[in-house]
Amino acid sequence: MKKDNKAVIYWLLIGCALIFVMVIVGGITRLTHSGLSISNYKLISGTIPPMNEVEWNEAFDLYKQYPEYQKLNYGMSLEEFKDIYFWEWIHRVIGRFIGLVFIIPFVYFLIKKRLSKSTIKKSIILLLMGGFQGFLGWYMVKSGLVDRPDVSHYRLAAHLTTAFLTFAYTFWVALDLMFPNKKQIDKKLRNLIRIGLIVLIIQIIYGAFVAGLDAGWIHNHWPFMSEGKFIHETVYIEQNPTYLNFIEGKSGVQFVHRTLAYIVVIFILAIWYKATRNEITHWQTKGVNSLLIMVGVQFLLGVLTLIYAVPVWLGVLHQVGAFILLSCMVFTLHRFSK
């Protein structure tokens, strides 16, 4: 009798859904500039928000000690502070809840001997990834509490990318249990999908760079940058030496993100074309078709987000689109790998 069962699959998929919610709330937190509203970290007591006017004033006074208030939000009212506090607080609470949802059922399944050795190892990796994700969240916040009123875009990218990778691996482990039977694989096609996944992850990292540098509020035109130029001169003159423009310059980072979008589309078109020229299974067909549809939706969302200068709702939708596209890529790779 198999130790892996439906309950374990549901547990993993619920974890995926919660990470999805976490990423959405994280996106709103970033786009509303709420991430530095809570400048301390209390694992247990921090779960409860300020409950009265005295506690709210204490939290607000703490916020006033740091650069974001002093340099950007000086004169902010308490009511305005409550608005940004809410998003950071709910983001942290969801993170704690995800930890409990992963740990408690894992211990239960262990005691009941419902997990195979392979799934136990994978689950431990997931727990470590989740813990590391929490650490990166605080490490990111710390970067905005020293002398500049914003978090490091490198740390933001590490935090966001780890969330995406934790989701992807959780989904992969669930798929291993949902599709236990192995089959012959086309290694060339599988390797093409692997490369496509790597390119997509790099694009997600650059999306985080764009968010961290507020690079979506410039060159709000498409298909060209400002003044009808494919490569605007600001792409390579903001930073010195030149290569820094493509990892720290607003224009350079946006240019890379724009360009990678086309490369992602090309890879997915190639995957779809090669796959549909072969005899493929029902689930493989579902995978490549979902990729094709989702990359079109995500590309359109990216263009609209840029043209309209990143309104919160479009920015969040674009991040959700990246999440769903990654899900489609992971599912497709799994179906062409095992």
Coordinates of C-alpha atoms in Angstrom, one line a residue:
M1 CA 0.0 0.0 0.0
K2 CA 1.3 3.4 -0.9
K3 CA 2.2 5.8 1.9
D4 CA 1.6 8.8 -0.3
N5 CA -2.1 9.6 -0.7
K6 CA -4.6 12.2 -1.5
A7 CA -4.4 13.9 1.8
V8 CA -0.7 14.6 1.3
I9 CA -1.4 15.9 -2.3
Y10 CA -4.1 18.2 -0.9
W11 CA -1.7 19.5 1.8
L12 CA 0.9 20.4 -0.8
L13 CA -1.6 22.0 -3.1
I14 CA -3.0 24.1 -0.2
G15 CA 0.5 25.2 0.5
C16 CA 0.8 26.2 -3.2
A17 CA -2.4 28.2 -2.9
L18 CA -1.2 30.0 0.2
I19 CA 2.1 30.9 -1.3
F20 CA 0.1 32.3 -4.3
V21 CA -1.9 34.5 -1.9
M22 CA 1.3 35.5 -0.1
V23 CA 2.8 36.7 -3.4
I24 CA -0.3 38.7 -4.3
V25 CA -0.3 40.4 -0.9
G26 CA 3.5 40.9 -1.2
G27 CA 2.9 42.6 -4.5
I28 CA 0.3 44.9 -3.0
T29 CA 2.6 45.7 -0.1
R30 CA 5.4 46.7 -2.5
L31 CA 3.3 48.7 -4.8
T32 CA 1.6 50.6 -1.9
H33 CA 5.1 51.3 -0.4
S34 CA 4.0 49.5 2.8
G35 CA 6.9 47.2 3.4
L36 CA 8.8 49.4 5.8
S37 CA 5.8 50.3 8.0
I38 CA 6.8 47.7 10.6
S39 CA 10.4 48.2 11.5
N40 CA 10.8 45.4 14.1
Y41 CA 10.2 41.7 14.1
K42 CA 8.4 39.8 16.8
L43 CA 7.5 36.3 15.9
I44 CA 4.7 35.7 18.4
S45 CA 3.5 39.1 19.7
G46 CA 3.9 40.6 16.2
T47 CA 0.9 38.6 15.1
I48 CA -1.4 40.9 17.0
P49 CA -1.7 44.4 15.5
P50 CA -2.0 47.5 17.7
M51 CA -5.3 47.3 19.5
N52 CA -5.8 50.8 20.9
E53 CA -4.7 54.4 20.3
V54 CA -1.7 54.2 22.6
E55 CA -0.3 51.1 20.8
W56 CA -0.9 52.7 17.4
N57 CA 1.0 55.8 18.5
E58 CA 3.8 53.7 19.7
A59 CA 4.0 51.9 16.4
F60 CA 3.9 55.2 14.5
D61 CA 6.6 56.7 16.7
L62 CA 8.8 53.7 15.9
Y63 CA 8.2 54.2 12.2
K64 CA 9.1 57.9 12.5
Q65 CA 12.7 56.9 13.6
Y66 CA 13.5 55.5 10.2
P67 CA 14.5 57.0 6.8
E68 CA 11.2 56.3 5.0
Y69 CA 9.2 58.6 7.2
Q70 CA 12.0 61.2 7.6
K71 CA 12.8 61.4 3.9
L72 CA 9.6 60.4 2.0
N73 CA 6.6 60.5 4.3
Y74 CA 7.3 63.3 6.7
G75 CA 4.1 64.7 8.0
M76 CA 2.1 61.5 7.3
S77 CA -1.0 61.2 9.5
L78 CA -1.7 58.3 11.8
E79 CA -4.6 57.2 9.6
E80 CA -2.4 57.1 6.6
F81 CA 0.1 55.1 8.6
K82 CA -2.6 52.6 9.5
D83 CA -3.3 52.0 5.8
I84 CA 0.3 51.0 5.0
Y85 CA 0.7 49.1 8.3
F86 CA -2.2 46.8 7.4
W87 CA -0.6 45.4 4.2
E88 CA 2.8 44.7 5.9
W89 CA 1.0 43.2 8.9
I90 CA -1.2 40.9 6.8
H91 CA 1.8 39.9 4.7
R92 CA 3.7 38.8 7.8
V93 CA 0.7 37.0 9.3
I94 CA 0.1 35.0 6.1
G95 CA 3.8 34.0 6.2
R96 CA 3.4 32.7 9.8
F97 CA 0.2 30.9 8.8
I98 CA 2.0 29.2 5.9
G99 CA 4.7 28.0 8.2
L100 CA 2.1 26.3 10.5
V101 CA 0.3 24.8 7.5
F102 CA 3.5 23.2 6.3
I103 CA 4.9 22.1 9.7
I104 CA 1.8 20.7 11.6
P105 CA 0.5 18.4 8.8
F106 CA 4.1 17.3 8.1
V107 CA 4.5 16.2 11.7
Y108 CA 1.1 14.5 11.6
F109 CA 1.9 12.6 8.4
L110 CA 5.3 11.6 9.8
I111 CA 3.6 10.2 13.0
K112 CA 1.0 8.4 11.0
K113 CA 3.7 7.1 8.6
R114 CA 1.9 8.4 5.5
L115 CA 5.0 9.7 3.8
S116 CA 7.6 7.7 1.8
K117 CA 11.3 8.3 2.4
S118 CA 11.5 10.3 -0.8
T119 CA 8.6 12.6 0.1
I120 CA 10.0 13.1 3.6
K121 CA 13.3 14.3 2.1
K122 CA 11.5 16.6 -0.3
S123 CA 9.3 18.0 2.5
I124 CA 12.3 18.8 4.6
I125 CA 13.7 20.7 1.7
L126 CA 10.4 22.6 1.5
L127 CA 10.5 23.5 5.2
L128 CA 14.1 24.8 4.8
M129 CA 13.1 26.8 1.8
G130 CA 10.2 28.3 3.7
G131 CA 12.4 29.2 6.7
F132 CA 14.9 30.8 4.3
Q133 CA 12.2 32.8 2.7
G134 CA 11.1 34.2 6.0
F135 CA 14.7 35.2 6.8
L136 CA 15.1 36.9 3.4
G137 CA 12.0 38.9 4.1
W138 CA 13.5 40.4 7.3
Y139 CA 16.9 40.8 5.6
M140 CA 15.2 42.8 2.8
V141 CA 13.3 45.0 5.3
K142 CA 16.6 45.7 7.2
S143 CA 18.1 47.2 4.1
G144 CA 15.5 50.0 4.1
L145 CA 16.1 51.0 7.8
V146 CA 19.6 52.3 7.6
D147 CA 20.1 55.4 5.4
R148 CA 17.9 55.1 2.4
P149 CA 14.1 55.0 2.4
D150 CA 13.8 51.9 0.3
V151 CA 14.8 48.3 0.3
S152 CA 17.7 46.9 -1.7
H153 CA 16.4 45.7 -5.1
Y154 CA 18.8 42.8 -4.9
R155 CA 17.3 41.6 -1.6
L156 CA 13.8 42.2 -2.9
A157 CA 14.6 40.0 -5.9
A158 CA 16.0 37.3 -3.7
H159 CA 12.9 37.4 -1.5
L160 CA 10.5 37.3 -4.4
T161 CA 12.4 34.7 -6.4
T162 CA 12.7 32.4 -3.4
A163 CA 8.9 32.6 -3.0
F164 CA 8.4 31.6 -6.6
L165 CA 10.9 28.8 -6.3
T166 CA 9.4 27.5 -3.1
F167 CA 6.0 27.4 -4.8
A168 CA 7.5 25.7 -7.9
Y169 CA 9.2 23.0 -5.8
T170 CA 6.0 22.4 -3.7
F171 CA 4.0 22.0 -6.9
W172 CA 6.6 19.7 -8.3
V173 CA 6.5 17.4 -5.2
A174 CA 2.7 17.4 -5.5
L175 CA 2.9 16.4 -9.2
D176 CA 5.3 13.6 -8.3
L177 CA 2.5 12.1 -6.2
M178 CA -0.2 12.9 -8.7
F179 CA 1.6 11.2 -11.5
P180 CA 3.6 8.3 -10.0
N181 CA 4.0 6.3 -13.2
K182 CA 7.1 7.0 -15.3
K183 CA 7.2 7.0 -19.1
Q184 CA 9.6 7.4 -21.9
I185 CA 10.7 11.0 -22.5
D186 CA 11.9 13.1 -25.3
K187 CA 15.1 14.4 -23.8
K188 CA 15.6 17.2 -26.4
L189 CA 12.2 18.6 -25.8
R190 CA 12.6 18.2 -22.0
N191 CA 15.9 20.1 -22.2
L192 CA 14.3 22.9 -24.3
I193 CA 11.6 23.3 -21.6
R194 CA 14.3 23.3 -18.9
I195 CA 16.1 26.2 -20.7
G196 CA 12.8 28.0 -21.1
L197 CA 12.2 27.6 -17.3
I198 CA 15.6 29.1 -16.6
V199 CA 15.0 32.1 -18.9
L200 CA 11.6 32.6 -17.2
I201 CA 13.1 32.6 -13.8
I202 CA 15.7 35.2 -14.9
Q203 CA 12.8 37.3 -16.3
I204 CA 11.1 37.0 -12.9
I205 CA 14.3 38.2 -11.2
Y206 CA 14.4 41.2 -13.5
G207 CA 10.7 41.9 -12.8
A208 CA 11.7 42.1 -9.1
F209 CA 14.6 44.5 -10.1
V210 CA 12.1 46.7 -12.0
A211 CA 9.9 46.8 -8.9
G212 CA 12.7 47.4 -6.5
L213 CA 14.2 50.2 -8.5
D214 CA 10.7 51.7 -9.4
A215 CA 11.8 51.3 -13.0
G216 CA 8.3 50.9 -14.2
W217 CA 7.5 54.6 -13.9
I218 CA 9.9 55.6 -16.7
H219 CA 9.8 55.0 -20.5
N220 CA 6.0 54.3 -20.3
H221 CA 5.8 53.6 -24.0
W222 CA 5.6 50.4 -26.2
P223 CA 7.0 48.9 -28.4
F224 CA 9.8 51.5 -28.0
M225 CA 11.2 53.4 -25.1
S226 CA 11.0 57.2 -24.8
E227 CA 11.5 59.2 -27.9
G228 CA 10.7 56.2 -30.1
K229 CA 14.0 54.5 -29.4
F230 CA 14.5 50.8 -29.1
I231 CA 17.5 51.4 -26.8
H232 CA 17.3 54.8 -25.1
E233 CA 20.6 56.5 -24.3
T234 CA 19.8 56.4 -20.6
V235 CA 20.1 52.6 -20.7
Y236 CA 23.9 52.8 -20.7
I237 CA 24.7 56.2 -19.1
E238 CA 23.1 56.1 -15.7
Q239 CA 25.7 54.0 -14.0
N240 CA 29.5 53.6 -14.2
P241 CA 31.0 51.1 -15.1
T242 CA 28.6 50.4 -18.0
Y243 CA 27.6 46.9 -16.9
L244 CA 26.0 48.3 -13.7
N245 CA 23.3 49.9 -15.9
F246 CA 21.9 46.4 -16.5
I247 CA 21.6 45.5 -12.9
E248 CA 21.3 48.8 -11.0
G249 CA 20.2 51.4 -13.6
K250 CA 16.5 52.0 -13.9
S251 CA 16.5 52.3 -17.7
G252 CA 19.0 49.5 -18.2
V253 CA 17.0 47.1 -16.0
Q254 CA 13.7 48.0 -17.7
F255 CA 15.4 47.4 -21.1
V256 CA 16.5 43.9 -20.1
H257 CA 13.1 43.1 -18.7
R258 CA 11.5 44.3 -22.0
T259 CA 13.9 42.3 -24.1
L260 CA 13.6 39.1 -22.0
A261 CA 9.8 39.3 -22.5
Y262 CA 10.3 38.7 -26.2
I263 CA 12.8 35.9 -25.5
V264 CA 10.4 34.1 -23.2
V265 CA 7.7 34.3 -25.8
I266 CA 10.1 32.9 -28.5
F267 CA 11.0 30.0 -26.2
I268 CA 7.4 29.1 -25.4
L269 CA 6.4 29.3 -29.1
A270 CA 9.3 26.9 -29.8
I271 CA 8.2 24.5 -27.1
W272 CA 4.6 24.6 -28.3
Y273 CA 5.7 24.1 -31.9
K274 CA 8.1 21.2 -31.3
A275 CA 5.7 19.5 -28.8
T276 CA 2.6 19.6 -31.1
R277 CA 4.7 18.1 -34.0
N278 CA 5.1 14.9 -31.9
E279 CA 2.6 12.4 -30.5
I280 CA 2.0 13.7 -27.0
T281 CA -0.3 12.7 -24.1
H282 CA -3.4 14.5 -23.0
W283 CA -1.6 16.2 -20.0
Q284 CA 1.3 17.2 -22.2
T285 CA -1.1 18.9 -24.6
K286 CA -2.8 20.6 -21.7
G287 CA 0.6 21.8 -20.5
V288 CA 1.9 23.3 -23.8
N289 CA -1.4 24.9 -24.6
S290 CA -1.7 26.5 -21.2
L291 CA 1.9 27.9 -21.7
L292 CA 0.9 29.4 -25.1
I293 CA -2.2 31.1 -23.7
M294 CA -0.6 32.3 -20.5
V295 CA 2.5 33.8 -22.1
G296 CA 0.2 35.8 -24.4
V297 CA -1.9 37.1 -21.4
Q298 CA 1.2 37.9 -19.4
F299 CA 2.9 39.7 -22.3
L300 CA -0.3 41.9 -22.7
L301 CA -0.4 42.5 -19.0
G302 CA 3.3 43.6 -19.1
V303 CA 2.6 46.1 -21.9
L304 CA -0.5 47.5 -20.2
T305 CA 1.3 47.8 -16.8
L306 CA 4.1 49.8 -18.5
I307 CA 1.9 52.0 -20.6
Y308 CA -0.3 53.0 -17.7
A309 CA 2.7 53.5 -15.3
V310 CA 2.1 50.7 -12.9
P311 CA -1.3 51.3 -11.3
V312 CA -1.5 49.0 -8.2
W313 CA -4.2 46.7 -9.7
L314 CA -2.3 46.2 -13.0
G315 CA 1.1 45.7 -11.2
V316 CA -0.5 43.0 -9.0
L317 CA -2.2 41.3 -12.0
H318 CA 1.2 41.3 -13.8
Q319 CA 2.8 39.6 -10.8
V320 CA -0.1 37.1 -10.7
G321 CA 0.4 36.4 -14.4
A322 CA 4.1 35.6 -13.8
F323 CA 3.1 33.2 -11.0
I324 CA 0.6 31.4 -13.2
L325 CA 3.0 31.3 -16.1
L326 CA 5.6 29.7 -13.9
S327 CA 3.0 27.2 -12.8
C328 CA 2.3 26.2 -16.4
M329 CA 6.0 25.9 -17.1
V330 CA 6.6 23.7 -14.1
F331 CA 3.6 21.5 -15.0
T332 CA 4.7 21.2 -18.6
L333 CA 8.3 20.3 -17.6
H334 CA 7.1 17.7 -15.2
R335 CA 4.9 16.1 -17.8
F336 CA 7.8 16.0 -20.3
S337 CA 10.3 14.7 -17.6
K338 CA 8.6 11.8 -15.9

